[in-house]
mmCIF file of C-alpha atoms in Angstrom:
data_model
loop_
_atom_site.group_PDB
_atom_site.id
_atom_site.type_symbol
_atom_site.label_atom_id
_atom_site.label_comp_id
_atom_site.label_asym_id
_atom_site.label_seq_id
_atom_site.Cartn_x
_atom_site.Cartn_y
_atom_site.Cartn_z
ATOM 1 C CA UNK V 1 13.881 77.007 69.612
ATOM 2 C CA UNK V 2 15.325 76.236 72.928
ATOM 3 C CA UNK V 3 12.271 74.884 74.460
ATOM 4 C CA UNK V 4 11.320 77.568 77.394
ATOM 5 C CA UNK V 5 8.621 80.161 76.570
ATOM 6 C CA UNK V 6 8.652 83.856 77.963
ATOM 7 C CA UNK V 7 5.405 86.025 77.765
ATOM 8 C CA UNK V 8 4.724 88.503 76.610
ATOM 9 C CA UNK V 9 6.984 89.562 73.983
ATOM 10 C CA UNK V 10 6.787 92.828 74.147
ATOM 11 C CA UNK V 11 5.525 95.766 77.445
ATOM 12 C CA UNK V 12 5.256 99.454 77.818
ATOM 13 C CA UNK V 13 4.028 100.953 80.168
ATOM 14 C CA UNK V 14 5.082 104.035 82.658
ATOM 15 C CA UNK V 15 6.949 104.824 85.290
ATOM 16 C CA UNK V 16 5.374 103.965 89.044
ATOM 17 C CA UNK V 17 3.620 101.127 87.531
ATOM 18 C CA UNK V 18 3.838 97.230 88.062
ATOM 19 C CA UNK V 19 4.128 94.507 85.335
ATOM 20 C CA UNK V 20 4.349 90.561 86.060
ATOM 21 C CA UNK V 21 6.851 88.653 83.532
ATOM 22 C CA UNK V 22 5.998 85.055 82.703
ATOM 23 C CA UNK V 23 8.525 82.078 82.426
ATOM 24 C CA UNK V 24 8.139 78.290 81.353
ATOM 25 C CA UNK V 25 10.957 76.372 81.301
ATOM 26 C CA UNK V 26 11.984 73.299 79.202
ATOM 27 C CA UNK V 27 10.333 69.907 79.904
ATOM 28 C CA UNK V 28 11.908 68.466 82.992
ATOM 29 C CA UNK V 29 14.290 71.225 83.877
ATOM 30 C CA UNK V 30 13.634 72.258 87.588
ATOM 31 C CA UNK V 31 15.583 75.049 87.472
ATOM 32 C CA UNK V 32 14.586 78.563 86.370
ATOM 33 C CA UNK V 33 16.836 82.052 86.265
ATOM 34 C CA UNK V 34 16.072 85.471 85.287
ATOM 35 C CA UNK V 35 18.752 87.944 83.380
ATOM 36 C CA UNK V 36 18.409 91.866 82.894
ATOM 37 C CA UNK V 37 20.143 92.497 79.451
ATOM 38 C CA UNK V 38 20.463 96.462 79.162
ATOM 39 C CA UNK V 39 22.963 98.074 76.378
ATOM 40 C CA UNK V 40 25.397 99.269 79.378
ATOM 41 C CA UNK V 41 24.963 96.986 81.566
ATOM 42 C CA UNK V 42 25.286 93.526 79.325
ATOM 43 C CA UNK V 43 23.484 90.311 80.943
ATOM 44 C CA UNK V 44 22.979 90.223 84.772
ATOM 45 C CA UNK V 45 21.464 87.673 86.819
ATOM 46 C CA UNK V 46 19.024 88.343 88.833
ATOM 47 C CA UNK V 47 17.413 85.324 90.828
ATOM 48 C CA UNK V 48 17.805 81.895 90.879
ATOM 49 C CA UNK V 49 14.829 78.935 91.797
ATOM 50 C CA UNK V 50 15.020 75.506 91.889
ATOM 51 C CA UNK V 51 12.217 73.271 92.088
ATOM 52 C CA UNK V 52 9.723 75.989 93.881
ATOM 53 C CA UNK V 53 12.551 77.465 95.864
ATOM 54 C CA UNK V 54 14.886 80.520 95.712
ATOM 55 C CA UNK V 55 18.225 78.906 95.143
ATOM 56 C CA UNK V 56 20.868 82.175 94.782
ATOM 57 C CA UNK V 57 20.122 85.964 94.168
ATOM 58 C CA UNK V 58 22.281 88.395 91.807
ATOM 59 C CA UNK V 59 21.646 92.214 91.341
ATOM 60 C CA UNK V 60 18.209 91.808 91.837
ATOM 61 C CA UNK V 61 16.646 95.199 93.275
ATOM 62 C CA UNK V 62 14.113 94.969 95.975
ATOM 63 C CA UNK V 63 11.031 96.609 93.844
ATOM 64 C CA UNK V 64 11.837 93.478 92.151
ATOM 65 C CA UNK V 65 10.711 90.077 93.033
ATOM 66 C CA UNK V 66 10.121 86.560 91.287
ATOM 67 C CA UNK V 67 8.436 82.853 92.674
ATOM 68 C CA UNK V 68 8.542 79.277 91.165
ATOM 69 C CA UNK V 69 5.073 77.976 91.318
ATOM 70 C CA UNK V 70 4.156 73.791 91.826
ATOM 71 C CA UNK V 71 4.271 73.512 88.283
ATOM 72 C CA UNK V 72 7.854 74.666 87.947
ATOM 73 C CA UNK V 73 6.526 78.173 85.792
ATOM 74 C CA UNK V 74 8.361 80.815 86.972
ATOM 75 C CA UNK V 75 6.954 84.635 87.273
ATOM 76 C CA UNK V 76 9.060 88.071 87.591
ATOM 77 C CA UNK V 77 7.146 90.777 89.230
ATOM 78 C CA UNK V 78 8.775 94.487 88.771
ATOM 79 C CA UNK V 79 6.992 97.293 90.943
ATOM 80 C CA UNK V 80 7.422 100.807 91.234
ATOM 81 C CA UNK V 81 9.132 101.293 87.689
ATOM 82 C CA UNK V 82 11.854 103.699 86.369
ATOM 83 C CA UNK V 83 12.529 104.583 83.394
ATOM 84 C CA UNK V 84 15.885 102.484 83.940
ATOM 85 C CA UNK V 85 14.254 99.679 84.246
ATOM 86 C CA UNK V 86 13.646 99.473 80.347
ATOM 87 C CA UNK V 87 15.621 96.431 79.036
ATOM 88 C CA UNK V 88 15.500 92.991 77.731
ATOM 89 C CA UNK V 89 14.599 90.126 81.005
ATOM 90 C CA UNK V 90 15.185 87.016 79.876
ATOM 91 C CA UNK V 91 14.173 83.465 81.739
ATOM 92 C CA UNK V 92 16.642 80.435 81.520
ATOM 93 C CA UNK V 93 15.956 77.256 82.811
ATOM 94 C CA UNK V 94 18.556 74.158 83.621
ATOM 95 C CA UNK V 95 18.234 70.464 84.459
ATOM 96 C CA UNK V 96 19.864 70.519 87.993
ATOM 97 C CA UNK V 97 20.885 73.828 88.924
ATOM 98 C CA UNK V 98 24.547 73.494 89.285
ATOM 99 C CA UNK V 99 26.739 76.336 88.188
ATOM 100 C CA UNK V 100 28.052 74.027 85.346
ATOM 101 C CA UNK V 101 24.645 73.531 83.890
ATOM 102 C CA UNK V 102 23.897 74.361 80.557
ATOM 103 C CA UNK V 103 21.427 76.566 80.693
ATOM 104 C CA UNK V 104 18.882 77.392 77.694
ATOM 105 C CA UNK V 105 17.371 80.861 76.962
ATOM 106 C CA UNK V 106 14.153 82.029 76.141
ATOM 107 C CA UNK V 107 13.503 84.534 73.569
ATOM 108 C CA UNK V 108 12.794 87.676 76.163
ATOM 109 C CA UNK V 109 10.859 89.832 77.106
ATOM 110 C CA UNK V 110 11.589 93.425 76.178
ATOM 111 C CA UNK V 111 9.960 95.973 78.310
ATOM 112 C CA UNK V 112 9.840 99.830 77.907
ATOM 113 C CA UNK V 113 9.145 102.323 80.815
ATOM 114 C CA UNK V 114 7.900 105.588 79.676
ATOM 115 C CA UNK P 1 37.495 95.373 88.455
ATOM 116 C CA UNK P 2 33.981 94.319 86.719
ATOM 117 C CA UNK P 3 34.843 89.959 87.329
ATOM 118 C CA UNK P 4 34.851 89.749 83.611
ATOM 119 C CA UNK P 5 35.490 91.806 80.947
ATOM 120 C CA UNK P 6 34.815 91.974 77.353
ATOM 121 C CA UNK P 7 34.994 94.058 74.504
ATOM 122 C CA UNK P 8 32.228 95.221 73.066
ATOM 123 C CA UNK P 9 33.345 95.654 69.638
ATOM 124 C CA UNK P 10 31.835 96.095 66.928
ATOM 125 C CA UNK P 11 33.983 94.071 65.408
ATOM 126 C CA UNK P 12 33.538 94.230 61.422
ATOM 127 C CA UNK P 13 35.580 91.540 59.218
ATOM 128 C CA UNK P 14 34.831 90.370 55.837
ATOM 129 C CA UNK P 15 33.739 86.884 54.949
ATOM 130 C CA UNK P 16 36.599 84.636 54.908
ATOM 131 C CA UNK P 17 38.617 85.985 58.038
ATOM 132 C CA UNK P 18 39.860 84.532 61.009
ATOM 133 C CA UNK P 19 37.688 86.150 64.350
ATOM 134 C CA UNK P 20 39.337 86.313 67.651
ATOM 135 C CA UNK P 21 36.646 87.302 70.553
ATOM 136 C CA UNK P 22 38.634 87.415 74.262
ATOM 137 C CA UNK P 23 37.810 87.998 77.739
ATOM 138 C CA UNK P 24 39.707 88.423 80.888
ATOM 139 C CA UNK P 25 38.545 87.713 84.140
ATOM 140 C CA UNK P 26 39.614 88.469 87.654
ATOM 141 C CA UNK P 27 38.897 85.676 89.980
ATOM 142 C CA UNK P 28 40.880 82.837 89.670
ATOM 143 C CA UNK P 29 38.320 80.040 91.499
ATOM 144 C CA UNK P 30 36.103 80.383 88.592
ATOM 145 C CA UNK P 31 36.743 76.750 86.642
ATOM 146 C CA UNK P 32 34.200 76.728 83.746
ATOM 147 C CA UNK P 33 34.278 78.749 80.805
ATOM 148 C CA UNK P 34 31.812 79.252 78.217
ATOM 149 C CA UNK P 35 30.921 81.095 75.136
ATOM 150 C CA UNK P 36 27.558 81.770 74.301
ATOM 151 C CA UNK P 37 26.379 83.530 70.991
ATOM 152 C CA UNK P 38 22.898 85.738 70.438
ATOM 153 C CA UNK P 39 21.720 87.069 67.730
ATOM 154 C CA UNK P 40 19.298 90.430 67.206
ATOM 155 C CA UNK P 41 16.173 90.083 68.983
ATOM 156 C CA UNK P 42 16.864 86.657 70.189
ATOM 157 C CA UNK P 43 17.821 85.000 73.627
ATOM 158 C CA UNK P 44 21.551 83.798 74.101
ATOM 159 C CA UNK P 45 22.762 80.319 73.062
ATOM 160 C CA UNK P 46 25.365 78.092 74.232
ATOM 161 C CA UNK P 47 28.166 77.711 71.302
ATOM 162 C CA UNK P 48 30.811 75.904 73.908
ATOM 163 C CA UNK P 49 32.173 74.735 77.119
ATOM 164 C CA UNK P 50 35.193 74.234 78.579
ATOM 165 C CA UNK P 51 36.694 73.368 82.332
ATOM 166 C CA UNK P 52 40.513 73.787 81.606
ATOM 167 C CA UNK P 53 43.507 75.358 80.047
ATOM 168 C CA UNK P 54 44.148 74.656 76.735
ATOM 169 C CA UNK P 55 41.837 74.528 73.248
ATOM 170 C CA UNK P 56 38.998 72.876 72.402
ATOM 171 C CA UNK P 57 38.277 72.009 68.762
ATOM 172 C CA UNK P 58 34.132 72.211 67.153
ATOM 173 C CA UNK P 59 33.891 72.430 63.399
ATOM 174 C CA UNK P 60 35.108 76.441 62.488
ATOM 175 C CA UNK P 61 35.043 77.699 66.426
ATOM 176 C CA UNK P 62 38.019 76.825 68.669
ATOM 177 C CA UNK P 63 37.442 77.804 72.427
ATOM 178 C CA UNK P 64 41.242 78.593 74.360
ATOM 179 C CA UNK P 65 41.577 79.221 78.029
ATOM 180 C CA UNK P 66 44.754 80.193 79.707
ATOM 181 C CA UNK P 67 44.651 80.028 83.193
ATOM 182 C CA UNK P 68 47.295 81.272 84.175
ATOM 183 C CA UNK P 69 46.460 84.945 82.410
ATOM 184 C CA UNK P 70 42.978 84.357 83.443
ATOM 185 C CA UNK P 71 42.157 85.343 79.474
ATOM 186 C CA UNK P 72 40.005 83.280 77.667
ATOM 187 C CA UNK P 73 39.603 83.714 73.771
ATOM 188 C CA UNK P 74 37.025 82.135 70.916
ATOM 189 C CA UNK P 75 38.573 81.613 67.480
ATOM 190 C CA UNK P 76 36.202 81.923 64.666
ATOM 191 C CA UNK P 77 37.861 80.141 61.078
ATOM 192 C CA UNK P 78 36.220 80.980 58.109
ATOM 193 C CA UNK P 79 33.471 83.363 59.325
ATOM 194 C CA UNK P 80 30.527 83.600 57.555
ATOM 195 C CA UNK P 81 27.824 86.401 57.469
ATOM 196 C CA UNK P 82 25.278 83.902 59.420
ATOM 197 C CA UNK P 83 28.113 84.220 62.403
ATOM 198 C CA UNK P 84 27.007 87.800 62.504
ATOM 199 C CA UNK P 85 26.019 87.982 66.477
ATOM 200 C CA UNK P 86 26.557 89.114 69.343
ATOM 201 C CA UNK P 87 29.051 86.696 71.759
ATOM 202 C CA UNK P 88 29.227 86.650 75.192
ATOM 203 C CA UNK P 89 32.072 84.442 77.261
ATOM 204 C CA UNK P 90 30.343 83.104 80.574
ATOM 205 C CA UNK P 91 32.697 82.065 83.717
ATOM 206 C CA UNK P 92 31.054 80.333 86.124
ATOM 207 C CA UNK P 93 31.692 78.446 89.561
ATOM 208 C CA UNK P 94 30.776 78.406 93.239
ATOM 209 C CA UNK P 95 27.121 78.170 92.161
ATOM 210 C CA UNK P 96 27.510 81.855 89.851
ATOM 211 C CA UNK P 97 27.700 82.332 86.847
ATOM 212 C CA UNK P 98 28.802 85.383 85.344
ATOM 213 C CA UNK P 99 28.764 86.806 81.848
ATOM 214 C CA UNK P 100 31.089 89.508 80.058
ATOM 215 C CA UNK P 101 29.123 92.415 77.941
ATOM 216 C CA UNK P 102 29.220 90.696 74.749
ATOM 217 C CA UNK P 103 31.596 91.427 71.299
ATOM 218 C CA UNK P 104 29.124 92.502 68.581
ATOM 219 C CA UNK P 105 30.491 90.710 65.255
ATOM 220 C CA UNK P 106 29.306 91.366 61.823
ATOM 221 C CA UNK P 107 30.866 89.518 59.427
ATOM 222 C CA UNK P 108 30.227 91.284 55.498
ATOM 223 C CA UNK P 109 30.076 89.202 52.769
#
């Protein structure tokens, strides 16, 4: 168990919709990142925060959007959905936030657009 | 040029055999290389880190880098059907970090 907590588990739901992904990272890390793991695709990063504050973006698209609330919680927010948009997010979270960080995955959240 | 690549594999070996998972990777400023390893249904794990050329040594997994080729390769000795996983090398510097698609292993007993 690697500490940080992603709800919920599992989501489907259909295309045009909006769904809100949850993130808690690991006791005292103040930094939080979110990944898009599709079978083509393998793991991209999408968005970066560091203690409440948007630190470095990746291939995030702009339906897409996160935050990094006061109590370091983190929360992906994924609007107008395709059906490409299926695949696994995962949340990270890291100490610091330097690149050389190890950072420590949460289990996921797989998400289905139908 | 994808900045890293990876093949996907499968790779299938039997229990016993010596694994060798490699990536190459295009940008030459990156400095830290890692290999992280997920199984099914589960988020990724770091398995090991290393900042320069040469091998580093932990238990049955030895991590190589080689610069100069911009390849990096994990050595699996002795795999065992628990090192059934997916692995996927991470490069990372100048605040990015960047992972190849993963080598899917299954290792049959």
């Amino acid at each position: 168990d690697s500490g940080v907590t992603q709800t919920p588990k599992h989501l489907i739901t259909a295309t045009g919709q909006r769904v809100t992904l949850r993130c808690s990272p690991r006791s005292g890390d103040l930094s939080v990142y979110w990944y898009q793991q599709s079978l083509d695709q393998g793991l991209q990063f999408l968005i970066h925060y560091y203690n409440g504050e948007e630190r470095a973006k990746g291939n995030i698209l702009e339906r897409f959007s996160a935050q990094q609330f006061p109590d370091l919680h983190s929360e992906l927010n994924l609007s107008s959905l395709e059906l490409g948009d299926s695949a696994l997010y995962f949340c990270a979270s890291s100490v610091e936030g330097a690149s050389t960080d190890t950072q420590y995955f949460g289990p996921g959240t797989r998400l289905t657009v139908l | 040029q994808k900045e890293v690549e990876q093949d996907p594999g499968p790779l299938s070996v039997p229990e016993g055999a010596i694994v060798s998972l490699n990536c190459t990777y295009s940008n030459s400023a990156f400095q830290y290389f890692m290999w992280y390893r997920q199984y099914s249904r589960k988020g990724p794990e770091l398995l090991m880190y290393t900042y320069s050329s040469g091998n580093k040594e932990d238990g049955r997994f030895t991590a190589q880098v080689d610069k100069s080729s911009k390849y990096i390769s994990l050595f699996i000795r002795d795999s065992q059907p628990s090192d059934s996983a997916t692995y996927l090398c991470a490069i990372t510097g100048f605040q990015k970090l960047v992972f190849g698609t993963g080598t899917r292993l299954l290792v049959s007993p």
